[in-house]
Amino acid sequence: AMRHLPYFCRGEVVKGFGRGSKQLGIPTANFSEQVVESFPSDISTGIYYGWACVGNGDVHKMVLSIGWNPFYKNIKKSVETHIIHTFKEDFYGEILSIVIIGYIRPEKNFDSLEALIAAIQEDIEEAKRQLDLPEHLKLKEDNFFHLPEGKIVNNH
Ligand code: ADP
Ligand code: MG
């Protein structure tokens, strides 16, 4: 799972398939199919942590899920970012920049909605802890987030 990390990626936020993430208090900003197809095809599905920035805004901690996209009968992946920050408004159509740093766990099925939410809360706590480590904080300051026209260089 770690082979492609850190992974830098930028793309437009599109409408998801209404899994009701926002209703659970955990909205996930979805990347377009085109952006998802640019990902390494062998990147593991599961939950990751990293940094994210909307437009030219501040850089925030995030948790990210790479999963199977039910809209495409689970033959295509979906990439969804939950930014650990409270936004005043939705940001559909804006450019989301992320760096994926580490892997937390594989995808799982849960017996209940409560169990799912509890697991996500744990993922968020784990992401917060990991991202406070000096080696990970460093990437928050990466030029990638400050130069919108900057070149995307992965695996460096
Ligand atoms: P969809 O199915 O369209 O992805 P969600 O319920 O997952 O709907 O909500 C995602 C949308 O919520 C994002 O596209 C974004 O515009 C908005 N949003 C607001 N706050 C956040 C946040 N902290 N992290 C991610 N998206 C957020
Ligand atoms: Mg979503």
XYZ file of N, CA, C and O and ligand atoms in Angstrom:
652
model
N 0.827 -1.208 0.000
C 0.000 0.000 0.000
C 0.866 1.266 0.000
O 0.435 2.314 -0.469
N 2.099 1.174 0.512
C 2.920 2.369 0.715
C 3.772 2.717 -0.500
O 4.354 3.792 -0.560
N 3.848 1.832 -1.457
C 4.808 1.982 -2.542
C 4.661 3.291 -3.312
O 5.636 3.872 -3.769
N 3.419 3.760 -3.458
C 3.174 4.962 -4.260
C 3.197 6.252 -3.432
O 2.935 7.316 -3.961
N 3.471 6.138 -2.134
C 3.343 7.294 -1.248
C 4.675 8.001 -1.007
O 5.703 7.334 -0.992
N 4.715 9.319 -0.796
C 3.557 10.209 -0.831
C 3.039 10.398 -2.253
O 3.814 10.421 -3.203
N 1.736 10.530 -2.376
C 1.113 10.681 -3.684
C 0.429 12.042 -3.764
O -0.486 12.345 -2.992
N 0.867 12.862 -4.712
C 0.322 14.212 -4.905
C -0.742 14.171 -5.996
O -0.549 13.541 -7.036
N -1.838 14.854 -5.751
C -2.944 14.790 -6.708
C -3.793 16.046 -6.617
O -4.012 16.581 -5.535
N -4.266 16.498 -7.771
C -5.086 17.694 -7.824
C -6.228 17.473 -8.805
O -6.007 16.907 -9.868
N -7.433 17.923 -8.459
C -8.540 17.781 -9.395
C -9.811 18.416 -8.874
O -9.897 18.836 -7.720
N -10.797 18.475 -9.765
C -12.073 19.107 -9.433
C -12.912 18.221 -8.507
O -12.898 16.998 -8.633
N -13.627 18.878 -7.604
C -14.564 18.170 -6.726
C -15.892 18.012 -7.460
O -16.464 18.998 -7.930
N -16.350 16.769 -7.583
C -17.602 16.504 -8.295
C -18.655 15.931 -7.341
O -18.333 15.526 -6.217
N -19.884 15.914 -7.805
C -20.973 15.286 -7.049
C -20.689 13.807 -6.879
O -20.270 13.135 -7.825
N -20.907 13.304 -5.689
C -20.737 11.872 -5.452
C -22.019 11.133 -5.792
O -22.854 11.629 -6.537
N -22.178 9.968 -5.198
C -23.356 9.173 -5.544
C -24.317 9.104 -4.375
O -25.040 8.135 -4.208
N -24.259 10.138 -3.519
C -25.240 10.270 -2.453
C -25.303 9.104 -1.502
O -26.364 8.567 -1.214
N -24.139 8.727 -0.984
C -24.133 7.704 0.069
C -24.613 8.287 1.392
O -24.737 7.567 2.373
N -24.780 9.627 1.383
C -25.242 10.285 2.604
C -24.144 10.534 3.598
O -24.374 10.601 4.805
N -22.922 10.697 3.091
C -21.790 10.939 3.988
C -22.019 12.177 4.847
O -21.700 12.197 6.030
N -22.569 13.221 4.219
C -22.770 14.483 4.937
C -23.767 14.305 6.078
O -23.585 14.847 7.150
N -24.791 13.505 5.821
C -25.790 13.235 6.860
C -25.155 12.538 8.066
O -25.614 12.688 9.191
N -24.068 11.795 7.821
C -23.372 11.120 8.919
C -22.386 12.058 9.613
O -21.714 11.675 10.563
N -22.274 13.281 9.093
C -21.332 14.239 9.673
C -19.936 14.086 9.120
O -18.985 14.656 9.644
N -19.796 13.278 8.068
C -18.482 13.030 7.484
C -18.549 13.203 5.964
O -18.433 12.222 5.215
N -18.745 14.451 5.504
C -18.811 14.664 4.055
C -17.501 14.259 3.390
O -16.425 14.444 3.965
N -17.593 13.687 2.203
C -16.386 13.296 1.463
C -16.405 13.955 0.098
O -17.354 13.783 -0.672
N -15.373 14.716 -0.193
C -15.253 15.385 -1.487
C -14.747 14.370 -2.507
O -13.670 13.804 -2.347
N -15.559 14.144 -3.534
C -15.230 13.116 -4.536
C -14.456 13.701 -5.708
O -14.790 14.784 -6.184
N -13.460 12.964 -6.180
C -12.754 13.328 -7.405
C -13.497 12.734 -8.600
O -14.184 11.705 -8.479
N -13.322 13.365 -9.761
C -13.944 12.870 -10.987
C -13.326 11.530 -11.388
O -12.205 11.202 -10.989
N -14.062 10.824 -12.211
C -13.620 9.542 -12.755
C -12.248 9.675 -13.432
O -11.381 8.814 -13.306
N -12.076 10.813 -14.138
C -10.827 11.057 -14.863
C -9.630 11.120 -13.924
O -8.578 10.530 -14.202
N -9.801 11.825 -12.791
C -8.717 11.922 -11.807
C -8.438 10.540 -11.211
O -7.289 10.128 -11.074
N -9.504 9.822 -10.893
C -9.341 8.494 -10.297
C -8.582 7.569 -11.254
O -7.717 6.798 -10.830
N -8.870 7.704 -12.561
C -8.201 6.830 -13.533
C -6.719 7.145 -13.675
O -5.957 6.313 -14.157
N -6.322 8.366 -13.241
C -4.905 8.724 -13.309
C -4.113 8.126 -12.143
O -2.887 8.170 -12.134
N -4.803 7.557 -11.165
C -4.127 6.917 -10.026
C -3.440 5.629 -10.478
O -3.883 4.985 -11.422
N -2.366 5.245 -9.770
C -1.755 3.950 -10.083
C -2.821 2.855 -9.951
O -3.563 2.841 -8.968
N -2.913 1.979 -10.947
C -4.017 1.014 -10.941
C -3.882 -0.007 -9.811
O -4.858 -0.593 -9.379
N -2.657 -0.163 -9.303
C -2.463 -1.171 -8.248
C -2.450 -0.558 -6.845
O -2.089 -1.237 -5.888
N -2.853 0.705 -6.726
C -2.899 1.305 -5.382
C -3.994 0.601 -4.569
O -5.074 0.306 -5.083
N -3.679 0.267 -3.321
C -4.618 -0.519 -2.499
C -5.852 0.283 -2.124
O -5.756 1.471 -1.820
N -7.004 -0.384 -2.122
C -8.204 0.254 -1.579
C -8.052 0.294 -0.059
O -7.294 -0.475 0.523
N -8.770 1.221 0.563
C -8.680 1.350 2.012
C -8.666 2.803 2.439
O -9.001 3.683 1.646
N -8.271 3.009 3.685
C -8.303 4.350 4.282
C -6.878 4.872 4.463
O -6.012 4.152 4.983
N -6.665 6.105 4.045
C -5.357 6.763 4.097
C -5.482 8.089 4.847
O -6.589 8.591 5.047
N -4.315 8.680 5.210
C -4.321 10.037 5.762
C -3.352 10.914 4.986
O -2.457 10.409 4.295
N -3.566 12.221 5.107
C -2.680 13.152 4.416
C -3.129 14.586 4.628
O -3.842 14.885 5.586
N -2.705 15.454 3.706
C -3.046 16.882 3.767
C -3.909 17.259 2.565
O -3.766 16.663 1.490
N -4.774 18.261 2.759
C -5.670 18.686 1.675
C -5.882 20.188 1.699
O -5.853 20.806 2.762
N -6.156 20.740 0.543
C -6.357 22.177 0.403
C -7.363 22.428 -0.713
O -7.284 21.832 -1.784
N -8.365 23.277 -0.448
C -9.384 23.623 -1.439
C -9.011 24.963 -2.072
O -8.831 25.952 -1.353
N -8.885 24.999 -3.389
C -8.486 26.229 -4.086
C -7.153 26.719 -3.552
O -6.204 25.956 -3.453
N -7.118 27.998 -3.185
C -5.886 28.552 -2.596
C -6.001 28.654 -1.086
O -5.296 29.424 -0.443
N -6.913 27.877 -0.513
C -7.175 27.963 0.926
C -6.094 27.332 1.790
O -5.032 26.928 1.299
N -6.380 27.266 3.082
C -5.433 26.683 4.039
C -5.301 25.181 3.831
O -6.213 24.535 3.306
N -4.185 24.652 4.293
C -3.939 23.209 4.217
C -4.433 22.561 5.514
O -4.087 23.014 6.603
N -5.286 21.545 5.376
C -5.871 20.868 6.529
C -5.534 19.380 6.513
O -5.253 18.806 5.458
N -5.647 18.768 7.684
C -5.518 17.313 7.780
C -6.703 16.664 7.057
O -7.788 17.236 6.999
N -6.492 15.475 6.547
C -7.610 14.767 5.893
C -7.490 13.256 6.073
O -6.415 12.746 6.353
N -8.611 12.566 5.942
C -8.616 11.123 5.761
C -9.238 10.853 4.396
O -10.117 11.598 3.954
N -8.767 9.826 3.735
C -9.174 9.580 2.361
C -9.541 8.113 2.201
O -8.900 7.241 2.784
N -10.592 7.867 1.434
C -10.919 6.478 1.159
C -10.774 6.203 -0.335
O -11.217 6.988 -1.179
N -10.078 5.131 -0.635
C -10.037 4.621 -2.007
C -10.857 3.343 -1.954
O -10.539 2.420 -1.206
N -11.967 3.361 -2.681
C -12.877 2.223 -2.572
C -13.422 1.828 -3.918
O -13.065 2.418 -4.941
N -14.304 0.864 -3.905
C -14.952 0.441 -5.143
C -16.208 1.254 -5.332
O -16.975 1.453 -4.414
N -16.390 1.760 -6.520
C -17.446 2.709 -6.820
C -18.753 1.999 -7.179
O -18.862 1.399 -8.247
N -19.754 2.057 -6.276
C -21.004 1.325 -6.519
C -21.736 1.810 -7.775
O -22.453 1.052 -8.417
N -21.488 3.101 -8.113
C -22.145 3.679 -9.287
C -21.733 2.941 -10.558
O -22.501 2.823 -11.505
N -20.494 2.431 -10.571
C -19.988 1.692 -11.733
C -19.930 0.191 -11.439
O -19.007 -0.503 -11.841
N -20.905 -0.271 -10.666
C -21.016 -1.693 -10.323
C -19.709 -2.256 -9.760
O -19.329 -3.408 -10.023
N -18.996 -1.397 -9.027
C -17.766 -1.812 -8.339
C -16.647 -2.279 -9.257
O -15.776 -3.036 -8.844
N -16.671 -1.827 -10.529
C -15.538 -2.159 -11.394
C -14.549 -0.995 -11.467
O -13.434 -1.143 -11.924
N -14.997 0.175 -10.990
C -14.100 1.335 -10.955
C -13.906 1.790 -9.519
O -14.780 1.566 -8.674
N -12.779 2.438 -9.286
C -12.519 2.943 -7.948
C -13.142 4.319 -7.759
O -13.426 5.028 -8.719
N -13.333 4.685 -6.498
C -13.700 6.061 -6.168
C -12.668 6.559 -5.167
O -12.092 5.779 -4.411
N -12.400 7.850 -5.207
C -11.458 8.460 -4.270
C -12.173 9.617 -3.596
O -12.638 10.545 -4.269
N -12.312 9.538 -2.273
C -13.098 10.508 -1.510
C -12.290 11.033 -0.330
O -11.751 10.253 0.437
N -12.266 12.354 -0.217
C -11.477 13.011 0.835
C -12.392 13.643 1.873
O -13.245 14.473 1.535
N -12.224 13.258 3.132
C -12.884 13.988 4.216
C -11.849 14.909 4.839
O -10.865 14.447 5.423
N -12.065 16.212 4.694
C -11.144 17.197 5.253
C -11.536 17.453 6.703
O -12.724 17.653 7.009
N -10.528 17.400 7.578
C -10.793 17.548 9.015
C -10.829 19.042 9.332
O -9.884 19.633 9.854
N -11.919 19.650 8.941
C -12.121 21.096 9.091
C -13.599 21.359 8.809
O -14.201 20.657 8.009
N -14.154 22.360 9.472
C -15.549 22.724 9.211
C -15.597 23.881 8.217
O -15.074 24.956 8.496
N -16.184 23.613 7.062
C -16.308 24.638 6.021
C -17.668 25.321 6.128
O -18.654 24.672 6.478
N -17.697 26.607 5.786
C -18.967 27.354 5.850
C -19.893 26.915 4.722
O -21.100 26.923 4.844
N -19.282 26.548 3.580
C -20.084 26.210 2.402
C -19.508 24.997 1.685
O -18.322 24.688 1.835
N -20.344 24.383 0.866
C -19.864 23.307 -0.002
C -18.894 23.877 -1.031
O -18.908 25.073 -1.297
N -18.073 23.021 -1.589
C -17.092 23.509 -2.570
C -17.055 22.636 -3.825
O -15.995 22.355 -4.384
N -18.222 22.211 -4.274
C -18.315 21.491 -5.550
C -17.748 22.376 -6.657
O -17.965 23.590 -6.659
N -17.019 21.789 -7.579
C -16.480 22.538 -8.713
C -15.126 23.162 -8.433
O -14.444 23.601 -9.354
N -14.724 23.205 -7.169
C -13.416 23.785 -6.836
C -12.314 22.742 -7.012
O -12.573 21.540 -7.102
N -11.072 23.256 -7.049
C -9.928 22.355 -7.210
C -9.429 21.919 -5.831
O -9.118 22.744 -4.977
N -9.410 20.632 -5.634
C -8.902 20.040 -4.388
C -7.502 19.499 -4.640
O -7.284 18.739 -5.590
N -6.566 19.931 -3.798
C -5.191 19.422 -3.882
C -4.929 18.570 -2.656
O -5.233 18.990 -1.535
N -4.380 17.396 -2.866
C -4.094 16.513 -1.724
C -2.719 15.875 -1.861
O -2.209 15.698 -2.968
N -2.140 15.560 -0.703
C -1.004 14.645 -0.705
C -1.374 13.493 0.231
O -1.761 13.713 1.386
N -1.337 12.300 -0.323
C -1.645 11.099 0.453
C -0.334 10.606 1.056
O 0.647 10.390 0.334
N -0.300 10.468 2.370
C 0.970 10.171 3.045
C 1.061 8.747 3.579
O 2.084 8.089 3.448
N -0.008 8.287 4.231
C 0.093 6.973 4.881
C -1.206 6.195 4.826
O -2.283 6.761 4.609
N -1.059 4.901 5.040
C -2.185 3.967 4.975
C -2.659 3.650 6.392
O -1.836 3.424 7.274
N -3.952 3.661 6.617
C -4.483 3.326 7.947
C -4.995 1.887 7.998
O -4.603 1.108 8.857
N -5.866 1.517 7.059
C -6.476 0.175 7.126
C -7.169 -0.159 5.808
O -7.491 0.731 5.025
N -7.445 -1.451 5.591
C -8.219 -1.814 4.392
C -9.695 -1.452 4.550
O -10.144 -1.127 5.651
N -10.435 -1.528 3.460
C -11.887 -1.325 3.495
C -12.519 -2.443 4.308
O -12.045 -3.570 4.283
N -13.599 -2.129 4.987
C -14.272 -3.146 5.789
C -15.771 -3.012 5.635
O -16.277 -1.947 5.297
N -16.484 -4.084 5.904
C -17.934 -3.990 6.014
C -18.296 -3.932 7.491
O -17.693 -4.625 8.303
N -19.291 -3.117 7.803
C -19.672 -2.956 9.201
C -21.087 -3.458 9.425
O -21.937 -3.388 8.549
N -21.317 -3.972 10.643
C -22.622 -4.532 10.988
C -23.681 -3.456 11.173
O -24.872 -3.731 11.028
N -23.234 -2.266 11.546
C -24.205 -1.201 11.800
C -23.618 0.144 11.416
O -22.404 0.285 11.268
N -24.502 1.104 11.271
C -24.090 2.473 10.975
C -23.237 3.020 12.115
O -22.232 3.711 11.894
N -23.603 2.665 13.348
C -22.864 3.121 14.529
C -21.431 2.617 14.467
O -20.488 3.346 14.755
N -21.265 1.354 14.077
C -19.917 0.769 14.002
C -19.097 1.438 12.912
O -17.895 1.684 13.081
N -19.756 1.760 11.798
C -19.080 2.459 10.702
C -18.600 3.839 11.158
O -17.436 4.207 10.969
N -19.491 4.578 11.795
C -19.143 5.930 12.252
C -18.021 5.876 13.286
O -17.078 6.667 13.234
N -18.094 4.902 14.200
C -17.051 4.760 15.227
C -15.691 4.489 14.578
O -14.669 5.056 14.983
N -15.686 3.637 13.553
C -14.428 3.317 12.862
C -13.865 4.556 12.186
O -12.657 4.816 12.244
N -14.744 5.343 11.567
C -14.274 6.558 10.888
C -13.725 7.558 11.909
O -12.701 8.200 11.662
N -14.394 7.657 13.054
C -13.876 8.558 14.099
C -12.485 8.113 14.543
O -11.610 8.944 14.769
N -12.276 6.804 14.649
C -10.937 6.294 14.998
C -9.926 6.605 13.908
O -8.779 6.958 14.197
N -10.351 6.468 12.646
C -9.458 6.807 11.519
C -9.038 8.277 11.620
O -7.873 8.614 11.395
N -10.005 9.131 11.943
C -9.727 10.569 12.037
C -8.725 10.840 13.160
O -7.767 11.590 12.984
N -8.905 10.179 14.299
C -7.968 10.369 15.423
C -6.580 9.872 15.049
O -5.573 10.502 15.372
N -6.520 8.747 14.371
C -5.229 8.200 13.934
C -4.553 9.158 12.940
O -3.348 9.411 13.045
N -5.338 9.706 12.020
C -4.791 10.654 11.045
C -4.229 11.883 11.761
O -3.124 12.337 11.463
N -4.973 12.405 12.727
C -4.519 13.598 13.471
C -3.192 13.318 14.153
O -2.268 14.135 14.090
N -3.081 12.163 14.817
C -1.830 11.806 15.516
C -0.673 11.690 14.542
O 0.397 12.255 14.754
N -0.877 10.937 13.473
C 0.187 10.714 12.491
C 0.674 12.023 11.883
O 1.869 12.233 11.707
N -0.288 12.898 11.558
C 0.064 14.123 10.835
C 0.780 15.137 11.711
O 1.390 16.074 11.210
N 0.740 14.944 13.043
C 1.492 15.820 13.948
C 2.969 15.434 14.023
O 3.766 16.185 14.573
N 3.339 14.285 13.485
C 4.749 13.881 13.489
C 5.531 14.813 12.552
O 5.057 15.123 11.460
N 6.741 15.238 13.006
C 7.536 16.198 12.216
C 7.708 15.791 10.751
O 7.585 16.634 9.861
N 7.946 14.514 10.496
C 8.169 14.065 9.115
C 6.929 14.270 8.238
O 7.021 14.409 7.029
N 5.751 14.249 8.858
C 4.506 14.424 8.111
C 4.079 15.886 8.036
O 3.516 16.326 7.035
N 4.365 16.636 9.129
C 4.070 18.082 9.160
C 4.797 18.803 8.032
O 4.286 19.757 7.441
N 5.997 18.302 7.747
C 6.846 18.854 6.693
C 6.092 18.990 5.359
O 6.200 19.992 4.663
N 5.301 17.974 5.027
C 4.608 17.967 3.737
C 3.473 18.997 3.668
O 3.041 19.376 2.582
N 3.031 19.454 4.846
C 2.000 20.503 4.866
C 2.523 21.781 4.211
O 1.770 22.553 3.628
N 3.832 21.981 4.327
C 4.466 23.202 3.801
C 4.963 23.006 2.371
O 5.619 23.879 1.815
N 4.684 21.854 1.780
C 5.209 21.568 0.443
C 4.750 22.618 -0.577
O 3.611 23.087 -0.534
N 5.649 22.972 -1.471
C 5.343 23.948 -2.530
C 4.113 23.573 -3.344
O 3.449 24.434 -3.910
N 3.838 22.294 -3.409
C 2.668 21.807 -4.138
C 1.406 22.574 -3.744
O 0.554 22.868 -4.582
N 1.281 22.907 -2.451
C 0.085 23.593 -1.972
C 0.128 25.102 -2.188
O -0.880 25.769 -2.075
N 1.308 25.636 -2.464
C 1.438 27.091 -2.558
C 1.558 27.584 -3.985
O 1.387 28.746 -4.260
N 1.883 26.682 -4.889
C 2.054 27.057 -6.292
C 0.995 26.330 -7.109
O 1.196 25.202 -7.531
N -0.159 26.974 -7.316
C -1.260 26.301 -8.016
C -0.867 25.764 -9.391
O -1.390 24.762 -9.844
N 0.080 26.454 -10.046
C 0.491 25.985 -11.374
C 1.687 25.043 -11.281
O 2.249 24.631 -12.287
N 2.097 24.765 -10.058
C 3.302 23.957 -9.852
C 3.197 22.578 -10.462
O 2.115 22.014 -10.604
N 4.318 22.069 -10.809
C 4.390 20.749 -11.422
C 4.100 19.693 -10.355
O 4.516 19.820 -9.216
N 3.393 18.668 -10.724
C 3.110 17.572 -9.802
C 4.202 16.514 -9.974
O 4.381 15.967 -11.051
N 4.940 16.304 -8.907
C 6.006 15.307 -8.971
C 5.737 14.245 -7.909
O 5.752 14.539 -6.713
N 5.458 13.053 -8.333
C 5.174 11.994 -7.370
C 6.413 11.168 -7.058
O 7.389 11.199 -7.770
N 6.314 10.470 -5.959
C 7.397 9.566 -5.539
C 8.734 10.275 -5.366
O 9.771 9.751 -5.756
N 8.709 11.445 -4.813
C 9.991 12.096 -4.527
C 10.123 12.270 -3.030
O 9.211 11.932 -2.289
P -21.381 13.675 -2.404
O -22.073 12.344 -2.489
O -21.845 14.652 -3.444
O -19.865 13.529 -2.395
P -21.189 14.184 0.479
O -22.313 13.960 1.440
O -20.063 13.191 0.506
O -21.822 14.295 -0.984
O -20.639 15.665 0.707
C -19.484 16.066 0.025
C -19.430 17.571 -0.227
O -19.519 18.290 1.009
C -18.094 17.970 -0.814
O -18.080 17.852 -2.236
C -17.945 19.417 -0.366
O -18.496 20.305 -1.326
C -18.749 19.467 0.933
N -17.945 19.520 2.178
C -18.176 20.374 3.200
N -17.313 20.182 4.206
C -16.472 19.179 3.820
C -15.352 18.538 4.455
N -14.919 18.897 5.687
N -14.709 17.546 3.766
C -15.145 17.186 2.533
N -16.199 17.752 1.889
C -16.871 18.743 2.511
Mg -18.814 12.173 -1.084
